[in-house]
mmCIF file of N, CA, C and O in Angstrom:
data_model
loop_
_atom_site.group_PDB
_atom_site.id
_atom_site.type_symbol
_atom_site.label_atom_id
_atom_site.label_comp_id
_atom_site.label_asym_id
_atom_site.label_seq_id
_atom_site.Cartn_x
_atom_site.Cartn_y
_atom_site.Cartn_z
ATOM 1 N N MET I 211 154.451 -26.446 25.562
ATOM 2 C CA MET I 211 154.793 -27.679 26.337
ATOM 3 C C MET I 211 153.558 -27.835 27.230
ATOM 4 O O MET I 211 153.066 -27.006 28.042
ATOM 5 N N VAL I 212 153.004 -29.041 27.153
ATOM 6 C CA VAL I 212 151.999 -29.303 28.123
ATOM 7 C C VAL I 212 152.435 -29.985 29.394
ATOM 8 O O VAL I 212 153.382 -30.887 29.450
ATOM 9 N N SER I 213 152.037 -29.382 30.533
ATOM 10 C CA SER I 213 152.567 -29.871 31.836
ATOM 11 C C SER I 213 152.070 -31.175 32.194
ATOM 12 O O SER I 213 150.812 -31.411 32.302
ATOM 13 N N LYS I 214 152.780 -32.202 32.478
ATOM 14 C CA LYS I 214 152.372 -33.489 32.718
ATOM 15 C C LYS I 214 152.252 -33.697 34.365
ATOM 16 O O LYS I 214 151.543 -34.437 34.837
ATOM 17 N N HIS I 215 153.000 -32.830 35.048
ATOM 18 C CA HIS I 215 152.977 -32.967 36.458
ATOM 19 C C HIS I 215 152.944 -31.563 37.009
ATOM 20 O O HIS I 215 153.401 -30.593 36.610
ATOM 21 N N GLN I 216 152.485 -31.501 38.348
ATOM 22 C CA GLN I 216 152.265 -30.159 38.831
ATOM 23 C C GLN I 216 153.731 -29.469 39.084
ATOM 24 O O GLN I 216 153.753 -28.285 38.893
ATOM 25 N N TYR I 217 154.810 -30.202 39.410
ATOM 26 C CA TYR I 217 156.037 -29.571 39.544
ATOM 27 C C TYR I 217 156.582 -28.952 38.267
ATOM 28 O O TYR I 217 157.505 -28.032 38.271
ATOM 29 N N ASP I 218 156.089 -29.521 36.987
ATOM 30 C CA ASP I 218 156.604 -28.947 35.752
ATOM 31 C C ASP I 218 156.308 -27.387 35.688
ATOM 32 O O ASP I 218 157.005 -26.744 35.041
ATOM 33 N N GLU I 219 155.336 -26.989 36.385
ATOM 34 C CA GLU I 219 154.950 -25.520 36.140
ATOM 35 C C GLU I 219 155.975 -24.623 36.963
ATOM 36 O O GLU I 219 156.168 -23.423 36.645
ATOM 37 N N HIS I 220 156.773 -25.202 37.678
ATOM 38 C CA HIS I 220 157.831 -24.445 38.360
ATOM 39 C C HIS I 220 159.187 -24.586 37.763
ATOM 40 O O HIS I 220 160.125 -24.053 38.291
ATOM 41 N N LEU I 221 159.393 -25.167 36.623
ATOM 42 C CA LEU I 221 160.508 -25.460 35.882
ATOM 43 C C LEU I 221 160.893 -23.992 35.305
ATOM 44 O O LEU I 221 160.114 -23.505 34.585
ATOM 45 N N ALA I 222 162.197 -23.534 35.443
ATOM 46 C CA ALA I 222 162.484 -22.222 35.002
ATOM 47 C C ALA I 222 162.607 -22.297 33.443
ATOM 48 O O ALA I 222 163.092 -23.242 32.883
ATOM 49 N N SER I 223 161.881 -21.357 32.904
ATOM 50 C CA SER I 223 161.723 -21.212 31.516
ATOM 51 C C SER I 223 162.537 -20.115 30.933
ATOM 52 O O SER I 223 162.666 -20.077 29.672
ATOM 53 N N ASN I 224 163.230 -19.357 31.691
ATOM 54 C CA ASN I 224 163.981 -18.213 31.218
ATOM 55 C C ASN I 224 165.413 -18.668 30.910
ATOM 56 O O ASN I 224 166.286 -18.615 31.770
ATOM 57 N N ARG I 225 165.687 -18.989 29.596
ATOM 58 C CA ARG I 225 166.938 -19.452 29.180
ATOM 59 C C ARG I 225 167.535 -18.519 28.189
ATOM 60 O O ARG I 225 166.739 -17.971 27.281
ATOM 61 N N TYR I 226 168.767 -18.452 28.291
ATOM 62 C CA TYR I 226 169.483 -17.492 27.311
ATOM 63 C C TYR I 226 170.795 -17.946 26.998
ATOM 64 O O TYR I 226 171.398 -18.701 27.735
ATOM 65 N N PHE I 227 171.517 -17.254 26.216
ATOM 66 C CA PHE I 227 173.027 -17.467 25.785
ATOM 67 C C PHE I 227 173.601 -16.416 26.561
ATOM 68 O O PHE I 227 173.517 -15.212 26.272
ATOM 69 N N ASP I 228 174.571 -16.718 27.602
ATOM 70 C CA ASP I 228 175.292 -15.617 28.292
ATOM 71 C C ASP I 228 176.564 -15.297 27.562
ATOM 72 O O ASP I 228 177.504 -16.225 27.481
ATOM 73 N N ARG I 229 176.684 -14.215 26.855
ATOM 74 C CA ARG I 229 177.827 -13.751 26.138
ATOM 75 C C ARG I 229 179.108 -13.592 26.941
ATOM 76 O O ARG I 229 180.159 -13.848 26.596
ATOM 77 N N GLY I 230 178.871 -13.132 28.211
ATOM 78 C CA GLY I 230 180.095 -13.014 29.038
ATOM 79 C C GLY I 230 180.883 -14.265 29.409
ATOM 80 O O GLY I 230 182.038 -14.384 29.405
ATOM 81 N N PHE I 231 180.112 -15.311 29.635
ATOM 82 C CA PHE I 231 180.680 -16.670 29.929
ATOM 83 C C PHE I 231 180.659 -17.652 28.712
ATOM 84 O O PHE I 231 181.315 -18.637 28.803
ATOM 85 N N GLY I 232 179.977 -17.183 27.576
ATOM 86 C CA GLY I 232 180.035 -18.028 26.563
ATOM 87 C C GLY I 232 179.268 -19.353 26.566
ATOM 88 O O GLY I 232 179.612 -20.399 25.875
ATOM 89 N N VAL I 233 178.302 -19.425 27.258
ATOM 90 C CA VAL I 233 177.486 -20.586 27.640
ATOM 91 C C VAL I 233 175.978 -20.364 27.734
ATOM 92 O O VAL I 233 175.644 -19.349 27.931
ATOM 93 N N GLU I 234 175.195 -21.432 27.514
ATOM 94 C CA GLU I 234 173.879 -21.363 27.857
ATOM 95 C C GLU I 234 173.509 -21.159 29.231
ATOM 96 O O GLU I 234 174.311 -21.648 30.105
ATOM 97 N N ALA I 235 172.558 -20.402 29.560
ATOM 98 C CA ALA I 235 172.214 -20.073 30.969
ATOM 99 C C ALA I 235 170.840 -20.165 31.123
ATOM 100 O O ALA I 235 170.001 -20.027 30.292
ATOM 101 N N ALA I 236 170.449 -20.465 32.455
ATOM 102 C CA ALA I 236 168.975 -20.444 32.906
ATOM 103 C C ALA I 236 168.949 -19.522 34.185
ATOM 104 O O ALA I 236 169.707 -19.686 35.093
ATOM 105 N N LYS I 237 167.986 -18.666 34.060
ATOM 106 C CA LYS I 237 167.580 -17.760 35.178
ATOM 107 C C LYS I 237 166.599 -18.306 36.097
ATOM 108 O O LYS I 237 165.541 -18.557 35.595
ATOM 109 N N ILE I 238 166.845 -18.615 37.320
ATOM 110 C CA ILE I 238 165.872 -19.238 38.194
ATOM 111 C C ILE I 238 165.306 -18.148 39.097
ATOM 112 O O ILE I 238 165.902 -17.387 39.835
ATOM 113 N N LEU I 239 164.024 -17.956 38.827
ATOM 114 C CA LEU I 239 163.203 -16.895 39.718
ATOM 115 C C LEU I 239 162.691 -17.556 40.945
ATOM 116 O O LEU I 239 162.604 -18.749 41.082
ATOM 117 N N PRO I 240 162.143 -16.657 41.846
ATOM 118 C CA PRO I 240 161.576 -17.317 42.957
ATOM 119 C C PRO I 240 160.315 -18.300 42.746
ATOM 120 O O PRO I 240 159.709 -18.024 41.843
ATOM 121 N N GLY I 241 160.590 -19.465 43.381
ATOM 122 C CA GLY I 241 159.539 -20.470 43.048
ATOM 123 C C GLY I 241 159.834 -21.480 41.923
ATOM 124 O O GLY I 241 158.958 -22.307 41.651
ATOM 125 N N GLU I 242 160.966 -21.247 41.427
ATOM 126 C CA GLU I 242 161.282 -22.099 40.146
ATOM 127 C C GLU I 242 162.555 -22.937 40.725
ATOM 128 O O GLU I 242 163.220 -22.825 41.509
ATOM 129 N N TYR I 243 162.745 -24.050 39.673
ATOM 130 C CA TYR I 243 164.167 -24.813 39.881
ATOM 131 C C TYR I 243 164.440 -25.152 38.427
ATOM 132 O O TYR I 243 163.781 -24.924 37.527
ATOM 133 N N PHE I 244 165.677 -25.621 38.322
ATOM 134 C CA PHE I 244 166.251 -26.111 36.964
ATOM 135 C C PHE I 244 167.182 -27.208 37.220
ATOM 136 O O PHE I 244 168.030 -27.057 38.153
ATOM 137 N N VAL I 245 167.132 -28.176 36.528
ATOM 138 C CA VAL I 245 167.919 -29.345 36.514
ATOM 139 C C VAL I 245 168.406 -29.711 35.098
ATOM 140 O O VAL I 245 167.807 -29.625 34.136
ATOM 141 N N SER I 246 169.788 -30.145 34.968
ATOM 142 C CA SER I 246 170.226 -30.385 33.711
ATOM 143 C C SER I 246 171.414 -31.428 33.825
ATOM 144 O O SER I 246 172.176 -31.443 34.901
ATOM 145 N N SER I 247 171.748 -32.069 32.672
ATOM 146 C CA SER I 247 172.889 -32.915 32.599
ATOM 147 C C SER I 247 173.899 -32.326 31.624
ATOM 148 O O SER I 247 174.860 -32.845 31.358
ATOM 149 N N GLN I 248 173.480 -31.210 31.101
ATOM 150 C CA GLN I 248 174.305 -30.352 30.155
ATOM 151 C C GLN I 248 175.038 -29.336 30.893
ATOM 152 O O GLN I 248 174.663 -28.850 32.002
ATOM 153 N N GLY I 249 176.238 -28.954 30.410
ATOM 154 C CA GLY I 249 177.096 -27.805 31.050
ATOM 155 C C GLY I 249 176.186 -26.553 30.967
ATOM 156 O O GLY I 249 175.512 -26.418 29.930
ATOM 157 N N GLY I 250 176.362 -25.637 31.686
ATOM 158 C CA GLY I 250 175.651 -24.386 31.550
ATOM 159 C C GLY I 250 175.877 -23.515 32.844
ATOM 160 O O GLY I 250 176.680 -23.885 33.699
ATOM 161 N N LEU I 251 175.185 -22.412 32.843
ATOM 162 C CA LEU I 251 175.222 -21.471 33.900
ATOM 163 C C LEU I 251 173.788 -21.408 34.547
ATOM 164 O O LEU I 251 172.855 -21.306 33.759
ATOM 165 N N LEU I 252 173.882 -21.457 35.832
ATOM 166 C CA LEU I 252 172.618 -21.048 36.585
ATOM 167 C C LEU I 252 172.608 -19.861 37.304
ATOM 168 O O LEU I 252 173.725 -19.485 37.897
ATOM 169 N N VAL I 253 171.691 -18.940 37.066
ATOM 170 C CA VAL I 253 171.782 -17.506 37.578
ATOM 171 C C VAL I 253 170.477 -17.190 38.383
ATOM 172 O O VAL I 253 169.401 -17.719 37.919
ATOM 173 N N THR I 254 170.591 -16.608 39.477
ATOM 174 C CA THR I 254 169.517 -16.081 40.289
ATOM 175 C C THR I 254 169.999 -14.784 41.006
ATOM 176 O O THR I 254 171.192 -14.588 41.111
ATOM 177 N N VAL I 255 169.063 -14.058 41.593
ATOM 178 C CA VAL I 255 169.356 -12.974 42.365
ATOM 179 C C VAL I 255 168.573 -13.151 43.684
ATOM 180 O O VAL I 255 167.305 -13.431 43.624
ATOM 181 N N LEU I 256 169.298 -12.948 44.766
ATOM 182 C CA LEU I 256 168.796 -13.346 46.089
ATOM 183 C C LEU I 256 168.683 -12.046 46.836
ATOM 184 O O LEU I 256 169.631 -11.276 46.864
ATOM 185 N N GLY I 257 167.621 -11.891 47.676
ATOM 186 C CA GLY I 257 167.442 -10.821 48.568
ATOM 187 C C GLY I 257 167.310 -11.608 49.992
ATOM 188 O O GLY I 257 168.257 -12.039 50.613
ATOM 189 N N SER I 258 165.982 -11.851 50.371
ATOM 190 C CA SER I 258 165.606 -12.418 51.543
ATOM 191 C C SER I 258 165.476 -13.906 51.199
ATOM 192 O O SER I 258 165.091 -14.758 52.015
ATOM 193 N N CYS I 259 165.345 -14.246 49.874
ATOM 194 C CA CYS I 259 165.221 -15.786 49.477
ATOM 195 C C CYS I 259 166.379 -16.629 49.760
ATOM 196 O O CYS I 259 167.498 -16.159 50.181
ATOM 197 N N VAL I 260 166.129 -17.859 49.368
ATOM 198 C CA VAL I 260 167.239 -18.977 49.561
ATOM 199 C C VAL I 260 167.308 -19.725 48.225
ATOM 200 O O VAL I 260 166.339 -19.911 47.584
ATOM 201 N N ALA I 261 168.472 -20.033 47.858
ATOM 202 C CA ALA I 261 168.709 -20.782 46.668
ATOM 203 C C ALA I 261 169.556 -22.044 47.056
ATOM 204 O O ALA I 261 170.510 -21.856 47.882
ATOM 205 N N ALA I 262 169.271 -23.229 46.653
ATOM 206 C CA ALA I 262 170.035 -24.415 46.925
ATOM 207 C C ALA I 262 170.586 -24.972 45.548
ATOM 208 O O ALA I 262 169.883 -25.046 44.653
ATOM 209 N N CYS I 263 171.843 -25.256 45.589
ATOM 210 C CA CYS I 263 172.458 -25.912 44.454
ATOM 211 C C CYS I 263 172.925 -27.234 44.787
ATOM 212 O O CYS I 263 173.590 -27.439 45.848
ATOM 213 N N ILE I 264 172.712 -28.293 43.963
ATOM 214 C CA ILE I 264 173.006 -29.675 44.130
ATOM 215 C C ILE I 264 173.604 -30.266 43.003
ATOM 216 O O ILE I 264 173.015 -30.191 41.857
ATOM 217 N N ARG I 265 174.655 -31.047 43.032
ATOM 218 C CA ARG I 265 175.468 -31.493 41.949
ATOM 219 C C ARG I 265 175.946 -32.817 42.262
ATOM 220 O O ARG I 265 176.664 -33.070 43.285
ATOM 221 N N ASP I 266 175.651 -33.854 41.356
ATOM 222 C CA ASP I 266 176.419 -35.114 41.445
ATOM 223 C C ASP I 266 177.360 -35.103 40.357
ATOM 224 O O ASP I 266 176.952 -35.341 39.145
ATOM 225 N N GLY I 267 178.610 -34.934 40.572
ATOM 226 C CA GLY I 267 179.700 -35.046 39.665
ATOM 227 C C GLY I 267 179.799 -36.282 39.090
ATOM 228 O O GLY I 267 180.202 -36.277 37.836
ATOM 229 N N ASP I 268 179.568 -37.434 39.704
ATOM 230 C CA ASP I 268 179.696 -38.801 39.012
ATOM 231 C C ASP I 268 178.664 -38.990 37.927
ATOM 232 O O ASP I 268 178.945 -39.406 36.869
ATOM 233 N N ALA I 269 177.410 -38.541 38.247
ATOM 234 C CA ALA I 269 176.346 -38.682 37.388
ATOM 235 C C ALA I 269 176.278 -37.653 36.378
ATOM 236 O O ALA I 269 175.682 -37.651 35.371
ATOM 237 N N GLY I 270 176.913 -36.540 36.569
ATOM 238 C CA GLY I 270 177.028 -35.360 35.629
ATOM 239 C C GLY I 270 175.769 -34.542 35.516
ATOM 240 O O GLY I 270 175.375 -34.040 34.528
ATOM 241 N N VAL I 271 175.016 -34.511 36.643
ATOM 242 C CA VAL I 271 173.768 -33.788 36.762
ATOM 243 C C VAL I 271 173.770 -32.825 37.924
ATOM 244 O O VAL I 271 174.512 -33.041 38.968
ATOM 245 N N GLY I 272 173.116 -31.721 37.813
ATOM 246 C CA GLY I 272 172.959 -30.702 38.857
ATOM 247 C C GLY I 272 171.695 -29.788 38.652
ATOM 248 O O GLY I 272 171.204 -29.827 37.593
ATOM 249 N N GLY I 273 171.488 -29.116 39.733
ATOM 250 C CA GLY I 273 170.419 -28.116 39.542
ATOM 251 C C GLY I 273 170.350 -27.055 40.649
ATOM 252 O O GLY I 273 171.255 -27.057 41.616
ATOM 253 N N MET I 274 169.400 -26.243 40.544
ATOM 254 C CA MET I 274 169.196 -25.145 41.552
ATOM 255 C C MET I 274 167.794 -24.926 41.636
ATOM 256 O O MET I 274 166.959 -25.048 40.793
ATOM 257 N N ASN I 275 167.392 -24.502 42.913
ATOM 258 C CA ASN I 275 165.951 -24.008 43.159
ATOM 259 C C ASN I 275 166.105 -22.546 43.797
ATOM 260 O O ASN I 275 167.222 -22.224 44.265
ATOM 261 N N HIS I 276 164.917 -21.965 44.050
ATOM 262 C CA HIS I 276 164.892 -20.679 44.559
ATOM 263 C C HIS I 276 163.683 -20.585 45.316
ATOM 264 O O HIS I 276 162.565 -20.612 44.702
ATOM 265 N N PHE I 277 163.709 -20.382 46.681
ATOM 266 C CA PHE I 277 162.487 -20.293 47.371
ATOM 267 C C PHE I 277 162.489 -19.215 48.371
ATOM 268 O O PHE I 277 163.563 -18.696 48.735
ATOM 269 N N MET I 278 161.367 -18.863 48.812
ATOM 270 C CA MET I 278 161.089 -17.767 49.785
ATOM 271 C C MET I 278 161.046 -18.118 51.217
ATOM 272 O O MET I 278 161.572 -17.301 52.123
ATOM 273 N N LEU I 279 160.310 -19.166 51.606
ATOM 274 C CA LEU I 279 159.980 -19.424 52.930
ATOM 275 C C LEU I 279 160.285 -20.903 53.264
ATOM 276 O O LEU I 279 160.248 -21.827 52.223
ATOM 277 N N PRO I 280 160.735 -21.300 54.503
ATOM 278 C CA PRO I 280 161.001 -22.745 54.725
ATOM 279 C C PRO I 280 159.801 -23.589 54.613
ATOM 280 O O PRO I 280 159.944 -24.748 54.051
ATOM 281 N N ASP I 281 158.626 -23.209 54.844
ATOM 282 C CA ASP I 281 157.399 -23.966 54.726
ATOM 283 C C ASP I 281 156.109 -22.994 54.778
ATOM 284 O O ASP I 281 156.405 -21.809 55.004
ATOM 285 N N ASP I 282 154.914 -23.538 54.788
ATOM 286 C CA ASP I 282 153.825 -22.665 54.653
ATOM 287 C C ASP I 282 153.172 -22.314 56.009
ATOM 288 O O ASP I 282 152.133 -21.685 56.083
ATOM 289 N N GLY I 283 154.045 -22.678 57.026
ATOM 290 C CA GLY I 283 153.554 -22.317 58.507
ATOM 291 C C GLY I 283 152.323 -23.096 59.014
ATOM 292 O O GLY I 283 151.649 -22.679 59.860
ATOM 293 N N GLY I 284 152.116 -24.305 58.279
ATOM 294 C CA GLY I 284 151.022 -25.106 58.831
ATOM 295 C C GLY I 284 149.658 -24.701 58.192
ATOM 296 O O GLY I 284 148.642 -25.107 58.672
ATOM 297 N N ARG I 285 149.603 -23.725 57.233
ATOM 298 C CA ARG I 285 148.384 -23.190 56.703
ATOM 299 C C ARG I 285 147.664 -24.254 55.699
ATOM 300 O O ARG I 285 146.431 -24.214 55.600
ATOM 301 N N GLU I 286 148.486 -24.966 54.904
ATOM 302 C CA GLU I 286 147.977 -25.885 53.997
ATOM 303 C C GLU I 286 148.287 -27.327 54.601
ATOM 304 O O GLU I 286 149.275 -27.589 55.061
ATOM 305 N N THR I 287 147.375 -28.238 54.180
ATOM 306 C CA THR I 287 147.653 -29.579 54.599
ATOM 307 C C THR I 287 148.887 -30.226 53.803
ATOM 308 O O THR I 287 149.500 -31.017 54.338
ATOM 309 N N VAL I 288 148.943 -29.699 52.465
ATOM 310 C CA VAL I 288 150.038 -30.281 51.668
ATOM 311 C C VAL I 288 150.629 -29.064 50.903
ATOM 312 O O VAL I 288 149.815 -28.615 50.150
ATOM 313 N N GLY I 289 151.764 -28.604 51.322
ATOM 314 C CA GLY I 289 152.250 -27.427 50.725
ATOM 315 C C GLY I 289 152.965 -27.786 49.407
ATOM 316 O O GLY I 289 154.015 -28.441 49.388
ATOM 317 N N THR I 290 152.235 -27.475 48.321
ATOM 318 C CA THR I 290 152.796 -27.906 46.956
ATOM 319 C C THR I 290 153.133 -26.756 46.093
ATOM 320 O O THR I 290 152.899 -26.625 45.017
ATOM 321 N N SER I 291 153.847 -25.777 46.801
ATOM 322 C CA SER I 291 154.140 -24.541 46.066
ATOM 323 C C SER I 291 155.738 -24.486 46.215
ATOM 324 O O SER I 291 156.292 -24.670 47.352
ATOM 325 N N ALA I 292 156.408 -24.282 45.169
ATOM 326 C CA ALA I 292 157.895 -24.159 45.142
ATOM 327 C C ALA I 292 158.500 -22.954 45.695
ATOM 328 O O ALA I 292 159.568 -22.692 45.830
ATOM 329 N N ARG I 293 157.539 -22.027 46.298
ATOM 330 C CA ARG I 293 157.858 -20.974 47.118
ATOM 331 C C ARG I 293 158.250 -21.358 48.388
ATOM 332 O O ARG I 293 159.009 -20.501 49.157
ATOM 333 N N TYR I 294 158.009 -22.725 48.831
ATOM 334 C CA TYR I 294 158.304 -23.246 50.220
ATOM 335 C C TYR I 294 159.447 -24.117 49.994
ATOM 336 O O TYR I 294 159.434 -25.081 49.149
ATOM 337 N N GLY I 295 160.377 -24.013 50.861
ATOM 338 C CA GLY I 295 161.635 -24.818 50.864
ATOM 339 C C GLY I 295 161.350 -26.244 50.993
ATOM 340 O O GLY I 295 162.111 -27.074 50.360
ATOM 341 N N THR I 296 160.409 -26.612 51.798
ATOM 342 C CA THR I 296 160.098 -28.049 52.028
ATOM 343 C C THR I 296 159.786 -28.843 50.726
ATOM 344 O O THR I 296 160.193 -29.934 50.282
ATOM 345 N N TYR I 297 158.869 -27.975 49.929
ATOM 346 C CA TYR I 297 158.420 -28.745 48.589
ATOM 347 C C TYR I 297 159.598 -28.455 47.512
ATOM 348 O O TYR I 297 159.949 -29.232 46.756
ATOM 349 N N ALA I 298 160.284 -27.257 47.573
ATOM 350 C CA ALA I 298 161.199 -26.837 46.461
ATOM 351 C C ALA I 298 162.429 -27.851 46.680
ATOM 352 O O ALA I 298 162.900 -28.286 45.571
ATOM 353 N N MET I 299 162.796 -28.246 47.892
ATOM 354 C CA MET I 299 163.806 -29.262 48.003
ATOM 355 C C MET I 299 163.372 -30.560 47.434
ATOM 356 O O MET I 299 164.287 -31.291 46.879
ATOM 357 N N GLU I 300 162.127 -30.901 47.770
ATOM 358 C CA GLU I 300 161.666 -32.257 47.384
ATOM 359 C C GLU I 300 161.679 -32.380 45.881
ATOM 360 O O GLU I 300 162.048 -33.368 45.190
ATOM 361 N N VAL I 301 161.305 -31.261 45.114
ATOM 362 C CA VAL I 301 161.238 -31.246 43.822
ATOM 363 C C VAL I 301 162.687 -31.371 43.195
ATOM 364 O O VAL I 301 162.858 -32.129 42.206
ATOM 365 N N LEU I 302 163.437 -30.538 43.653
ATOM 366 C CA LEU I 302 164.844 -30.515 43.078
ATOM 367 C C LEU I 302 165.478 -31.952 43.323
ATOM 368 O O LEU I 302 166.135 -32.433 42.326
ATOM 369 N N ILE I 303 165.553 -32.321 44.482
ATOM 370 C CA ILE I 303 166.180 -33.718 44.763
ATOM 371 C C ILE I 303 165.434 -34.797 43.786
ATOM 372 O O ILE I 303 166.213 -35.752 43.126
ATOM 373 N N ASN I 304 164.182 -34.857 43.721
ATOM 374 C CA ASN I 304 163.429 -35.843 42.850
ATOM 375 C C ASN I 304 163.880 -35.735 41.369
ATOM 376 O O ASN I 304 164.088 -36.789 40.737
ATOM 377 N N GLN I 305 164.129 -34.562 40.933
ATOM 378 C CA GLN I 305 164.378 -34.390 39.502
ATOM 379 C C GLN I 305 165.761 -34.784 39.279
ATOM 380 O O GLN I 305 166.057 -35.452 38.198
ATOM 381 N N LEU I 306 166.637 -34.580 40.253
ATOM 382 C CA LEU I 306 168.089 -35.085 40.125
ATOM 383 C C LEU I 306 168.144 -36.530 40.189
ATOM 384 O O LEU I 306 168.835 -37.171 39.390
ATOM 385 N N LEU I 307 167.348 -37.189 41.025
ATOM 386 C CA LEU I 307 167.404 -38.579 41.107
ATOM 387 C C LEU I 307 166.893 -39.308 39.754
ATOM 388 O O LEU I 307 167.354 -40.195 39.358
ATOM 389 N N LYS I 308 165.854 -38.616 39.256
ATOM 390 C CA LYS I 308 165.254 -39.151 37.938
ATOM 391 C C LYS I 308 166.338 -39.056 36.847
ATOM 392 O O LYS I 308 166.221 -39.739 35.925
ATOM 393 N N MET I 309 167.284 -38.080 36.923
ATOM 394 C CA MET I 309 168.218 -38.031 35.914
ATOM 395 C C MET I 309 169.588 -38.838 36.216
ATOM 396 O O MET I 309 170.545 -38.575 35.467
ATOM 397 N N GLY I 310 169.497 -39.667 37.334
ATOM 398 C CA GLY I 310 170.614 -40.501 37.581
ATOM 399 C C GLY I 310 171.492 -40.132 38.789
ATOM 400 O O GLY I 310 172.500 -40.827 38.960
ATOM 401 N N ALA I 311 171.152 -38.983 39.342
ATOM 402 C CA ALA I 311 172.088 -38.600 40.694
ATOM 403 C C ALA I 311 171.790 -39.513 41.795
ATOM 404 O O ALA I 311 170.680 -40.304 41.771
ATOM 405 N N ARG I 312 172.736 -39.644 42.672
ATOM 406 C CA ARG I 312 172.657 -40.511 43.734
ATOM 407 C C ARG I 312 172.652 -39.653 44.918
ATOM 408 O O ARG I 312 172.472 -39.932 46.050
#
């Protein structure tokens, strides 16, 4: 897959069939996100990181991100790493909106 946008590189690519739940699953690692309009399971493991899940039940879309820090502490002029919550939340919300979420 050729990345069209910078945020595409943060899309979770670890997908598998979860035999325990009997559904397709996506494992979201730090700095990644996943958005879908299909039913399924979103999986992550948290330590000191944060994950945010957002779902629009009316539009039938939802997603999750996984980030490590709230922001880059002012070190970069534009923090475009999904490791940072400010960017990770923007990416997640924008992708949900593109899929019809309100």
